[in-house]
mmCIF file of C-alpha atoms in Angstrom:
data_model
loop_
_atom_site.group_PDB
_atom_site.id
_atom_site.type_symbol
_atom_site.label_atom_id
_atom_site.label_comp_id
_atom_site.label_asym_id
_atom_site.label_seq_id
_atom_site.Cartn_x
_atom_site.Cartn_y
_atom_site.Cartn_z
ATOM 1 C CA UNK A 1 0.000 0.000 0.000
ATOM 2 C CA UNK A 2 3.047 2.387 0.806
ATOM 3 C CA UNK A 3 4.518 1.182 -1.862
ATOM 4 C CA UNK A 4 1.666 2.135 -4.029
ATOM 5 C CA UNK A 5 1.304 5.528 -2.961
ATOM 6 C CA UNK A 6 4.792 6.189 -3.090
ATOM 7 C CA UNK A 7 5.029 5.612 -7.038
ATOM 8 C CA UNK A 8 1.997 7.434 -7.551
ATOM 9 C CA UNK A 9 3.681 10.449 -5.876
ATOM 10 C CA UNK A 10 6.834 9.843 -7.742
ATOM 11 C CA UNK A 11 4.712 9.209 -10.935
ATOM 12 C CA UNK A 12 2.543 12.453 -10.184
ATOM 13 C CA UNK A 13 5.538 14.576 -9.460
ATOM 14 C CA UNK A 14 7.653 12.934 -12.611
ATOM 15 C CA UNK A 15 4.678 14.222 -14.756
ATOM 16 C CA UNK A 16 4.654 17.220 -13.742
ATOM 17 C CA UNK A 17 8.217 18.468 -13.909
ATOM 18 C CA UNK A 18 8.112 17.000 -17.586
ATOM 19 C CA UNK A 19 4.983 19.130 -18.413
ATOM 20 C CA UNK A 20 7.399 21.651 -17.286
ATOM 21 C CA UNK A 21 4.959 23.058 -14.673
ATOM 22 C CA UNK A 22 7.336 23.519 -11.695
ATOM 23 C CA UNK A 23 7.929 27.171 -12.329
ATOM 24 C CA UNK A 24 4.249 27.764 -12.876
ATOM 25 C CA UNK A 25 3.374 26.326 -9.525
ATOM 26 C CA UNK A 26 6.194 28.851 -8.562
ATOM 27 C CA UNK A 27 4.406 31.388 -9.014
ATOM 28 C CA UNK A 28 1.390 29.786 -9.165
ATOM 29 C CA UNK A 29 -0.936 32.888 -7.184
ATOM 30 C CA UNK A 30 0.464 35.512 -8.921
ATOM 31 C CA UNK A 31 -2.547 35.760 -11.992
ATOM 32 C CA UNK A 32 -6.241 34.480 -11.495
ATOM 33 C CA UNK A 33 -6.556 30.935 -10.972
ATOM 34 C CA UNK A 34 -6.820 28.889 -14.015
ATOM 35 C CA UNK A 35 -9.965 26.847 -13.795
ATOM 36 C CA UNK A 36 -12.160 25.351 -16.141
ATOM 37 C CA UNK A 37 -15.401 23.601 -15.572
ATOM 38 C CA UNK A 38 -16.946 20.852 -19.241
ATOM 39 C CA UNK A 39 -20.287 22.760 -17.608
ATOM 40 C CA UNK A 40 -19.481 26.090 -17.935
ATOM 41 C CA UNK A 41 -16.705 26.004 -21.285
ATOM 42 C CA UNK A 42 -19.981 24.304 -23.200
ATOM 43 C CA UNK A 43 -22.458 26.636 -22.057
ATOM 44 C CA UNK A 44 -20.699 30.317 -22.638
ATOM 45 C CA UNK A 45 -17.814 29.627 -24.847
ATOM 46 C CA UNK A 46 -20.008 28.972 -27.696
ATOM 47 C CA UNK A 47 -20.264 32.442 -27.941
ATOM 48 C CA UNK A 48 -17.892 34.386 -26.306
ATOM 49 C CA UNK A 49 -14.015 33.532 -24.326
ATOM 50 C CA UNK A 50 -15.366 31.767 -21.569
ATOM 51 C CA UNK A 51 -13.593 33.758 -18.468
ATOM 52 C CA UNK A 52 -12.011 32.914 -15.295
ATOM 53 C CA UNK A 53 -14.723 33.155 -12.520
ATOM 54 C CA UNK A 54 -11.879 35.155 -10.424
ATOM 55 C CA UNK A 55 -12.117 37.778 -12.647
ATOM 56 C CA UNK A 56 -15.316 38.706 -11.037
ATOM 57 C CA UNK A 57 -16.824 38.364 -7.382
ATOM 58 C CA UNK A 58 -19.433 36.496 -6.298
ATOM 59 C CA UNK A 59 -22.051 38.783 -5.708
ATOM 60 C CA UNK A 60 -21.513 39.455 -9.649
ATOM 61 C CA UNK A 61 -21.686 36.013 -10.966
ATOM 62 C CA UNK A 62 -25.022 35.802 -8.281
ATOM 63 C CA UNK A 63 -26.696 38.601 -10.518
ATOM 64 C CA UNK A 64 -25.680 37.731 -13.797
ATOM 65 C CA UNK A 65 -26.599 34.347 -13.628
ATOM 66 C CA UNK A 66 -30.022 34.937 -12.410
ATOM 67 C CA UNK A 67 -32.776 33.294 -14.826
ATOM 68 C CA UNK A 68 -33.874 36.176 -15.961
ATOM 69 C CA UNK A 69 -30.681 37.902 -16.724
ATOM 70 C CA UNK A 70 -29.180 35.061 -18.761
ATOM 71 C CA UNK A 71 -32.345 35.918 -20.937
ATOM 72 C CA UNK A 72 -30.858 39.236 -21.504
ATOM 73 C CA UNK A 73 -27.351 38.567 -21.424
ATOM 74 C CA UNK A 74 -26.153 41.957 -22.843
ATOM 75 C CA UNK A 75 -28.998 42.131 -25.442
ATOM 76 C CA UNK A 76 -28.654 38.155 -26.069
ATOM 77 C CA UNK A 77 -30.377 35.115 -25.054
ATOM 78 C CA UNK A 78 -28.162 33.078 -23.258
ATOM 79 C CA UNK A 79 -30.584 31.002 -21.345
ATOM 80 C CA UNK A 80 -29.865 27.968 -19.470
ATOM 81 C CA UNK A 81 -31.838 24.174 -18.486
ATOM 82 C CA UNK A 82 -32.309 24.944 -14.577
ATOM 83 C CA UNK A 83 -30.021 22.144 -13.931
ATOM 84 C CA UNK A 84 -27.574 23.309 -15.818
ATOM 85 C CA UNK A 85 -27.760 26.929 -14.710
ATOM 86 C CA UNK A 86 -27.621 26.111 -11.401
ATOM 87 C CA UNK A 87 -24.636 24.035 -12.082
ATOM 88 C CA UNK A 88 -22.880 26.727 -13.687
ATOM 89 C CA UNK A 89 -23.169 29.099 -11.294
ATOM 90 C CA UNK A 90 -22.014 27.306 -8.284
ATOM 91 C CA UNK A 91 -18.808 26.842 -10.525
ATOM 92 C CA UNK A 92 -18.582 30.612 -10.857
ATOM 93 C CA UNK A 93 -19.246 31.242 -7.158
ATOM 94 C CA UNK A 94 -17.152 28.736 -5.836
ATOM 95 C CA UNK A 95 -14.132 29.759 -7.565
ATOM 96 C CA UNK A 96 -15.142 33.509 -7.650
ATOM 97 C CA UNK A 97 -11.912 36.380 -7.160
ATOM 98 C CA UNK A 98 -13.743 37.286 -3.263
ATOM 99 C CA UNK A 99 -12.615 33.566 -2.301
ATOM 100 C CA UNK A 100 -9.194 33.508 -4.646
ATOM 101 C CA UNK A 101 -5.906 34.435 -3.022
ATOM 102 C CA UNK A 102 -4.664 34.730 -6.227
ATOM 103 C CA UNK A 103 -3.304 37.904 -6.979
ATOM 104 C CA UNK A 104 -4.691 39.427 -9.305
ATOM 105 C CA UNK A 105 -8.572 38.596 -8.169
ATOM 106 C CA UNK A 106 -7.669 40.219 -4.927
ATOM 107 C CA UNK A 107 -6.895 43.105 -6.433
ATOM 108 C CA UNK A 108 -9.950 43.173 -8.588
ATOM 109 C CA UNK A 109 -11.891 42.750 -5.301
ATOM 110 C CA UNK A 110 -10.245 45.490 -3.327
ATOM 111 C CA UNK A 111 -11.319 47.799 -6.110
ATOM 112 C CA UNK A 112 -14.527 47.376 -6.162
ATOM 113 C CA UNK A 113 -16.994 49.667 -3.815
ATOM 114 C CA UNK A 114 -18.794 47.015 -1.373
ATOM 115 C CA UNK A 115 -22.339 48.635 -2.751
ATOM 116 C CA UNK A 116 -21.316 47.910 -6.609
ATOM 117 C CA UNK A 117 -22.079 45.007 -8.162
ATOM 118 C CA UNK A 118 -20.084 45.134 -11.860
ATOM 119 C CA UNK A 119 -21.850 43.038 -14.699
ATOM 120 C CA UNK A 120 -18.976 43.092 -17.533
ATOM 121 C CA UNK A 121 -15.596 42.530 -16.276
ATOM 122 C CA UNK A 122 -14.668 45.513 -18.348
ATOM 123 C CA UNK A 123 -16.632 47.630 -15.399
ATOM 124 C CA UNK A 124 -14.000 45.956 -12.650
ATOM 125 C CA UNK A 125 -11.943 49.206 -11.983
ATOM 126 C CA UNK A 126 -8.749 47.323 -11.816
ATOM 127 C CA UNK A 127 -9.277 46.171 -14.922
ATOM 128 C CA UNK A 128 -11.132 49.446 -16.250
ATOM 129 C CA UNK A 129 -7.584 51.186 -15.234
ATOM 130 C CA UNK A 130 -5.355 48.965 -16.479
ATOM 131 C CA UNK A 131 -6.989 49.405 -20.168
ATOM 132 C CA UNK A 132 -7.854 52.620 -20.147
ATOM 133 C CA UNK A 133 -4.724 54.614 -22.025
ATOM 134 C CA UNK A 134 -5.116 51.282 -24.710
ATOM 135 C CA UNK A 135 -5.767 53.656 -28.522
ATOM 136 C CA UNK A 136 -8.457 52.565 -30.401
ATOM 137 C CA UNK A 137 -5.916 51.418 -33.262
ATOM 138 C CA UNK A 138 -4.978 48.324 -31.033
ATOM 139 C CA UNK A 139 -8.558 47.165 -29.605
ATOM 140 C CA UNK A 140 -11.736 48.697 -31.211
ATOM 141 C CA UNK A 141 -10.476 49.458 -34.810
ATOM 142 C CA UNK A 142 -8.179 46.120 -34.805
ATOM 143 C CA UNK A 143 -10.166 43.660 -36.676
ATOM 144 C CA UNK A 144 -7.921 40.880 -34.839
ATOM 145 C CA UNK A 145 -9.093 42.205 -31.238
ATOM 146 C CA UNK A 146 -12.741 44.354 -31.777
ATOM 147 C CA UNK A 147 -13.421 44.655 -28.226
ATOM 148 C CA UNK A 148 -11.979 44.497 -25.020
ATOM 149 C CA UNK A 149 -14.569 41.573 -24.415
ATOM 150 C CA UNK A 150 -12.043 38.920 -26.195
ATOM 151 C CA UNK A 151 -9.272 38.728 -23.398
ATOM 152 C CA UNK A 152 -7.541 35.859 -25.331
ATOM 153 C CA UNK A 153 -6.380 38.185 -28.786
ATOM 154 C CA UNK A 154 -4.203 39.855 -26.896
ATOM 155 C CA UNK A 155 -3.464 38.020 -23.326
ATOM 156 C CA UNK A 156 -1.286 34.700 -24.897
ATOM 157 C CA UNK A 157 -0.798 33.047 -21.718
ATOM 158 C CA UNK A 158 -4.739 33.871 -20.307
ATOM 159 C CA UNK A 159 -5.256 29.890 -19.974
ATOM 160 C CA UNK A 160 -2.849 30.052 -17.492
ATOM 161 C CA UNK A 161 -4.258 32.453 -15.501
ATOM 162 C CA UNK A 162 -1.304 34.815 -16.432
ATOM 163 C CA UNK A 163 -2.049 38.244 -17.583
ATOM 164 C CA UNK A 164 1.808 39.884 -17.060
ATOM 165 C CA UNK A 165 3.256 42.469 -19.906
ATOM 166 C CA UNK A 166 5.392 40.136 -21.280
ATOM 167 C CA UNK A 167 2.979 37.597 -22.469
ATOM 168 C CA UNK A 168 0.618 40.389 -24.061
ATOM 169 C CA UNK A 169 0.984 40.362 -27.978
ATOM 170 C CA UNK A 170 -1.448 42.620 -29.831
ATOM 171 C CA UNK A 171 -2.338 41.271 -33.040
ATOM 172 C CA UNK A 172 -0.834 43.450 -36.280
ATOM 173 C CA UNK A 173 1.351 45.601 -33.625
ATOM 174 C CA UNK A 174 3.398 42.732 -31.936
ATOM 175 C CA UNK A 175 4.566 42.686 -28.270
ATOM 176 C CA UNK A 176 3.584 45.014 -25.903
ATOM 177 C CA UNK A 177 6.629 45.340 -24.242
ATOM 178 C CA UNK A 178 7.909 45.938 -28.207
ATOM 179 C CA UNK A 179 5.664 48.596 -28.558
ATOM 180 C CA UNK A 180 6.652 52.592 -28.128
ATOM 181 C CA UNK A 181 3.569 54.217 -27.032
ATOM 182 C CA UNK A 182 2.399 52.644 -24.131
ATOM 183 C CA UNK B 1 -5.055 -3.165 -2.407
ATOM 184 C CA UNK B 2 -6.586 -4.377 -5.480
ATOM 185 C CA UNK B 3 -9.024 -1.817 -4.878
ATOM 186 C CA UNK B 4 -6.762 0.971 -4.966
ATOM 187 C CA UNK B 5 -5.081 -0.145 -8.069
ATOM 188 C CA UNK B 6 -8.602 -0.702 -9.244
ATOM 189 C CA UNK B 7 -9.203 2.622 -8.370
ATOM 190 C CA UNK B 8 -5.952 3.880 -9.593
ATOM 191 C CA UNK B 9 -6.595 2.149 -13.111
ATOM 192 C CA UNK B 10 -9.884 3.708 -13.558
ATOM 193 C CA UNK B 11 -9.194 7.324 -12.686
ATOM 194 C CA UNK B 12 -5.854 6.637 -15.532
ATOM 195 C CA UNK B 13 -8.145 5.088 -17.854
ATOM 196 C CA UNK B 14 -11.669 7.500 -17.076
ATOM 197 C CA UNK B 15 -10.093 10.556 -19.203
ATOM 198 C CA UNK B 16 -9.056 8.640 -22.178
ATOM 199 C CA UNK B 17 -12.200 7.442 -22.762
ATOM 200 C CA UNK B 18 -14.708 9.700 -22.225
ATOM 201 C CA UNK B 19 -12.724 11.710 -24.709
ATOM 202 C CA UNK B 20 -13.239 9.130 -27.361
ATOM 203 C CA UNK B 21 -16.958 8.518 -26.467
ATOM 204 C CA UNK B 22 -17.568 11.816 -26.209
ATOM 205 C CA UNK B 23 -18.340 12.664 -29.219
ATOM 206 C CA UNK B 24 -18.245 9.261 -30.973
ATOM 207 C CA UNK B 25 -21.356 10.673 -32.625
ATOM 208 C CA UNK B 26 -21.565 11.329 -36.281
ATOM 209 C CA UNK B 27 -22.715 14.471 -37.054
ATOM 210 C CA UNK B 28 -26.894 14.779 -37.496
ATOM 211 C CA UNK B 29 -27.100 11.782 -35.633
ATOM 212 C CA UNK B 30 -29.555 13.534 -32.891
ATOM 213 C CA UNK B 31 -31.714 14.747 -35.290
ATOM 214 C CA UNK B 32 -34.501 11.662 -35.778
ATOM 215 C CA UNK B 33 -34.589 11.756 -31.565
ATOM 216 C CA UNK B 34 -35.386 15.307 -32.092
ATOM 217 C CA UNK B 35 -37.997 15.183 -34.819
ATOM 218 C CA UNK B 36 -39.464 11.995 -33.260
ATOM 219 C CA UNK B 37 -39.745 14.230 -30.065
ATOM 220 C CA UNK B 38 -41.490 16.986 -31.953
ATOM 221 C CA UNK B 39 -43.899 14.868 -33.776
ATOM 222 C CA UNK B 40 -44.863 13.251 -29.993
ATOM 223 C CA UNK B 41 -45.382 16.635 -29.246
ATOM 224 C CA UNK B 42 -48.424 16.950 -32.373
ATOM 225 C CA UNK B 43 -46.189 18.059 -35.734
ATOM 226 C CA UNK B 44 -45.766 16.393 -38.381
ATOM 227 C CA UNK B 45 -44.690 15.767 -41.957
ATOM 228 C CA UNK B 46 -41.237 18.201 -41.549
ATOM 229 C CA UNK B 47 -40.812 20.016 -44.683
ATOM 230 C CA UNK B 48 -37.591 21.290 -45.131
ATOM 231 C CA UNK B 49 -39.133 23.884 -47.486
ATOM 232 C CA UNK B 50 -40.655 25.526 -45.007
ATOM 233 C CA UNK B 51 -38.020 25.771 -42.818
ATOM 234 C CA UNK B 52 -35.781 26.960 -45.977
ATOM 235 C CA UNK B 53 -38.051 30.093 -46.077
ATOM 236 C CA UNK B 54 -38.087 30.766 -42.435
ATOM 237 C CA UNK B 55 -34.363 30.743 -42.342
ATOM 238 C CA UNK B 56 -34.455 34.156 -44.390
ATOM 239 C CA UNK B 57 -37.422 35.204 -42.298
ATOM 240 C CA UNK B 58 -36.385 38.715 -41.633
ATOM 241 C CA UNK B 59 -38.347 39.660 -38.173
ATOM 242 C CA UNK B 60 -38.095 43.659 -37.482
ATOM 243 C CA UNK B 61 -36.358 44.209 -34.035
ATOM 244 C CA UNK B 62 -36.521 47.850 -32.220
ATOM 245 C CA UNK B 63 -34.801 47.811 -29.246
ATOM 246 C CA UNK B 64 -33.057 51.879 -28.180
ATOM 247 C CA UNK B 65 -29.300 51.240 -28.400
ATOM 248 C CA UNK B 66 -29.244 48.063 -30.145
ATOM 249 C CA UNK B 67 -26.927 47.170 -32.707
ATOM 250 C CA UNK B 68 -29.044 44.983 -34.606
ATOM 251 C CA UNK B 69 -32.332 46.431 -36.086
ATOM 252 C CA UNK B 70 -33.506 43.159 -38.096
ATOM 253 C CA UNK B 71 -33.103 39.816 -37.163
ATOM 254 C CA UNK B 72 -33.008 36.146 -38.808
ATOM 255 C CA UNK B 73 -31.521 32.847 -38.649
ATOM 256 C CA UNK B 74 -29.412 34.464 -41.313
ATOM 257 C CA UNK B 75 -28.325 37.587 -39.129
ATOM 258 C CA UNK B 76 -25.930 35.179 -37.616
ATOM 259 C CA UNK B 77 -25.681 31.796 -39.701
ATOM 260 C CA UNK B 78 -25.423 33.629 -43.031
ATOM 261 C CA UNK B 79 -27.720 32.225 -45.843
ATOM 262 C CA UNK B 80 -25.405 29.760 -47.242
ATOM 263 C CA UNK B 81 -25.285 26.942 -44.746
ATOM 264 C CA UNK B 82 -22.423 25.256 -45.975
ATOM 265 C CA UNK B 83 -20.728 27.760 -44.895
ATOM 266 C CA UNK B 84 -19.682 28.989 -41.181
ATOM 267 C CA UNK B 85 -21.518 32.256 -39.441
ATOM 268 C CA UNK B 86 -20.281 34.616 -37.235
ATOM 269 C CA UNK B 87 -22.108 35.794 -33.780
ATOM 270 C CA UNK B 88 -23.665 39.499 -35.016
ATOM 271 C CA UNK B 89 -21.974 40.828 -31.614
ATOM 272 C CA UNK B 90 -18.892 39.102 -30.613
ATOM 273 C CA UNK B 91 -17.882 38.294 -34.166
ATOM 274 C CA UNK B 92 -17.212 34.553 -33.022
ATOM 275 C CA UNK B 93 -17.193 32.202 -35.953
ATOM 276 C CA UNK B 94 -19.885 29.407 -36.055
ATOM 277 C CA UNK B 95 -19.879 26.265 -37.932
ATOM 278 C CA UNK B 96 -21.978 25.888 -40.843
ATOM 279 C CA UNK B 97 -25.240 24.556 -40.161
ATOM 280 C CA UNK B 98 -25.318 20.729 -42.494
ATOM 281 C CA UNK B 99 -25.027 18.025 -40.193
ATOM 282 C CA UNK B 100 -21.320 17.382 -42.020
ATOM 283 C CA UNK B 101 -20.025 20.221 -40.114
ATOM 284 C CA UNK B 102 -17.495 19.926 -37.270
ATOM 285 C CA UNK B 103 -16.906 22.797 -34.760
ATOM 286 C CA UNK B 104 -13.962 22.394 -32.250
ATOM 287 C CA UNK B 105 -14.389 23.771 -28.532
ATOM 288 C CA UNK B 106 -11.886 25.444 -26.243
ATOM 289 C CA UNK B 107 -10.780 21.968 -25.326
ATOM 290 C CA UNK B 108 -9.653 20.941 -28.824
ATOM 291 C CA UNK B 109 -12.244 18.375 -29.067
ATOM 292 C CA UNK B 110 -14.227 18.136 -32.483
ATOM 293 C CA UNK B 111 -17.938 18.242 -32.336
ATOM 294 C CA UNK B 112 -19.691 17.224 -35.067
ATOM 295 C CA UNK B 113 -23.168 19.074 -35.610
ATOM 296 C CA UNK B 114 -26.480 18.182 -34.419
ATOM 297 C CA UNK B 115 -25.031 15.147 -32.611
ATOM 298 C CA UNK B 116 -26.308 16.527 -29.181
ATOM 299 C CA UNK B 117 -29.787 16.748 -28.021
ATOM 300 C CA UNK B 118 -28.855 18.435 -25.530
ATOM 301 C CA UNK B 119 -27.659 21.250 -27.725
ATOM 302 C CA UNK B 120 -30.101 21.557 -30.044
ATOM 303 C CA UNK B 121 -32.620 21.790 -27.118
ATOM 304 C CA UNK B 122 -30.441 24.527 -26.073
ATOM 305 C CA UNK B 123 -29.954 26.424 -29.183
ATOM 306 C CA UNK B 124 -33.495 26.292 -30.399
ATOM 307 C CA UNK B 125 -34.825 27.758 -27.534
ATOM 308 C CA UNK B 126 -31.875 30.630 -27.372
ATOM 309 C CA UNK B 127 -32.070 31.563 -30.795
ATOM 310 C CA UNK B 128 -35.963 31.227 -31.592
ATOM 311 C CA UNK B 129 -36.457 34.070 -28.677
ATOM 312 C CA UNK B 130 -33.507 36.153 -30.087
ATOM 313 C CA UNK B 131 -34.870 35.978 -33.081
ATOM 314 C CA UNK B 132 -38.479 35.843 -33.132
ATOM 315 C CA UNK B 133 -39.236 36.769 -29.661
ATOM 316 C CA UNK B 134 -41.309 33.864 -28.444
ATOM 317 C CA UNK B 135 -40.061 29.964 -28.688
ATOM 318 C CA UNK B 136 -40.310 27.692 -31.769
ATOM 319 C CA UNK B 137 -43.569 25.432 -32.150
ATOM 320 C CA UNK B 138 -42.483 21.847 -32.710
ATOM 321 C CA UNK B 139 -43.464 22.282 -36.384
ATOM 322 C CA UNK B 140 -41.004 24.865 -37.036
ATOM 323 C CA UNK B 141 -38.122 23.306 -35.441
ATOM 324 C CA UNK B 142 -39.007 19.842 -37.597
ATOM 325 C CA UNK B 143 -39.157 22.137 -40.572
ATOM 326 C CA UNK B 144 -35.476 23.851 -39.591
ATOM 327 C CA UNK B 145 -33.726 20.019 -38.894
ATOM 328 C CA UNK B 146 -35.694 18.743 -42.187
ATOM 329 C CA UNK B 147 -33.740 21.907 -43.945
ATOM 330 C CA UNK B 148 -30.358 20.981 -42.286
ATOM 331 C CA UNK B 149 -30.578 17.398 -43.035
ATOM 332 C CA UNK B 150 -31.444 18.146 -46.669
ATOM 333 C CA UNK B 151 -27.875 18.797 -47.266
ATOM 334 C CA UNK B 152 -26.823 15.285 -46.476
#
C-alpha cells in the first residue's frame, strides 16, 4: 500500500516536472486561478471567451446568472436548463476572485466599492484602469481584437491564468513590451 | 489493495475514454430523436421547405441602443449553410449549419453538428427568442432540422 502511494507520488511529481509546470506552480498565485469547468466552457464559450470566474466576485456572478438575466445577457439570449444553470453558477461562485488568493482577483476585489455590483468585467476598476490609455488602433479598430470583451487576442498566456506584460501580444502591432507608445 | 489499483486504473483510464466517447457521434445523428420528439409533441410531416423560407425570415427588431435592427436565422448563420456564421456581436465564428459540419471547442475536441440533443434543445430555444421573440412550435423546429438534413 506504501509502496503504491509512493510511485503514484513519484509518478505524479515525474509528470509534472516534464509538463514543465514547476515554475508555474512557482508562481502559481500571482494571476487568477486557471480553472475550467466541461459545464461552464460548453455553455458560454459557444459564444464568447469563456472567463475565469476570479475575474469577477461572487455577488456578480449571483446577478448575472439569475434566470432572468441570462435571458438578456447583454442584449442576447443566453438562457440555461435549470439544472444546468444552477450548475454553472455554483462553478462561478465557488471559484469567484472574493474567495481567490490569487493575486490578481484580490486586487480586482479590493477595487470594487462594497455597494457595486459590476456586470462586464470591463466595469471591474482594476481592470477598467489597467486598459484605459489602450488607442483605439490596437482594440476597437483592430479587426484581430474588436473589443476588449475577447481577453484571449491579446493576453497569450490567459489559460494560465497569467495576464503579465510580457505575455501580451497585440495582433498586427506585436509585443507590448515591443511597442513605443504605451 | 486491489481496490486501490482498481481505483488507480480507472481514474488513468476515465479521461481517455470519455474523450473518445464523447463525441463518438456522427454528425446529425440527434436529429430523428429530435424530430421523433417533436412529432410526440403533435407536428408532423417536416418540410424542409418551409423551414428553408423561415431561415431568411427577416423579423423587425426595435430595441433603443441596439446594434441589430432586423433579425433572422441568417443575421448570424449567413444564408449559405455550408458555410460557417459569425455571432452578429462578438464576431465569433460558427460552424456551418449541415449536419457534415465539425466545430472544435476550447478543449480541442471536435464536435460534429447536431449530434447533441442536448444542444439543439439549447440552441433552439436561445435563438428562436432572439430571433423571433417567443419559442419555436415543434413544427417549425421539424421544418429547420428537415432543412439541415437536406444537405446530407
Amino acid at each position: 500500500m506504501k509502496k503504491i502511494l509512493l510511485i503514484m507520488a513519484v509518478v505524479g511529481f515525474s509528470s509534472q516536472a516534464y509538463a514543465g509546470n514547476i515554475f508555474e506552480n512557482l508562481f502559481r498565485f500571482k494571476g487568477v486561478k486557471p480553472v475550467m469547468n466541461d459545464l461552464y466552457n460548453d455553455s458560454c464559450s459557444e459564444c464568447h471567451y469563456a472567463y475565469f470566474p476570479g475575474l469577477l466576485p461572487k455577488r456578480s456572478w449571483e446577478k448575472l446568472m439569475l434566470p432572468d438575466a441570462l435571458e438578456d445577457h447583454f442584449g442576447e439570449n443566453a438562457e440555461l436548463d435549470e439544472e444546468d444553470r444552477v450548475e454553472v453558477l455554483k462553478f462561478l461562485v465557488d471559484n469567484a476572485a472574493d474567495t481567490s488568493f490569487y493575486k490578481r482577483s484580490t486586487k480586482i476585489v479590493r477595487s470594487i466599492p462594497e455597494d457595486v455590483t459590476p456586470l462586464r468585467i470591463t466595469e471591474v476598476p482594476y481592470i477598467k484602469r489597467k486598459h484605459k490609455d489602450l488607442p483605439d488602433k490596437y482594440v476597437k479598430n483592430n479587426p484581430k481584437v474588436k473589443s476588449l470583451i475577447n481577453c484571449d487576442a491579446c493576453h497569450r498566456a490567459i489559460d494560465k491564468g497569467i495576464f503579465d506584460d510580457d505575455t501580451i501580444l497585440i495582433p498586427n502591432y506585436g509585443y507590448w513590451s515591443e511597442l513605443d507608445d504605451d | 489493495m486491489k481496490k486501490t489499483l482498481m481505483l488507480a486504473a480507472a481514474l488513468l483510464i476515465t479521461p481517455l475514454v470519455g474523450n473518445t466517447i464523447g463525441y463518438a457521434a456522427e454528425g446529425g445523428s440527434a436529429i430523428p430523436e429530435m424530430m421523433a420528439k417533436y412529432e410526440a409533441e403533435g407536428a408532423s410531416n417536416f418540410s424542409a421547405e418551409a423551414g428553408k423560407k423561415m431561415w431568411t425570415k427577416v423579423m423587425p427588431y426595435e430595441k433603443k441602443g441596439e446594434m441589430i435592427k432586423d433579425r433572422s436565422c441568417s443575421t448570424c448563420h449567413g444564408t449559405d449553410l455550408t458555410k460557417p456564421g459569425k455571432h452578429a456581436k462578438t464576431g465569433k465564428e460558427i460552424a456551418p449549419m449541415i449536419p457534415s459540419a465539425v466545430s472544435t471547442n476550447r478543449k480541442g475536441e471536435q464536435v460534429p453538428r447536431f449530434s447533441e440533443a442536448k444542444k439543439i434543445k439549447k440552441w433552439f430555444k436561445r435563438n428562436c427568442k432572439w430571433t423571433y421573440g417567443r419559442e419555436c412550435t415543434p413544427q417549425e423546429k421539424g421544418n429547420f432540422l428537415a432543412f439541415f438534413k437536406s444537405f446530407n
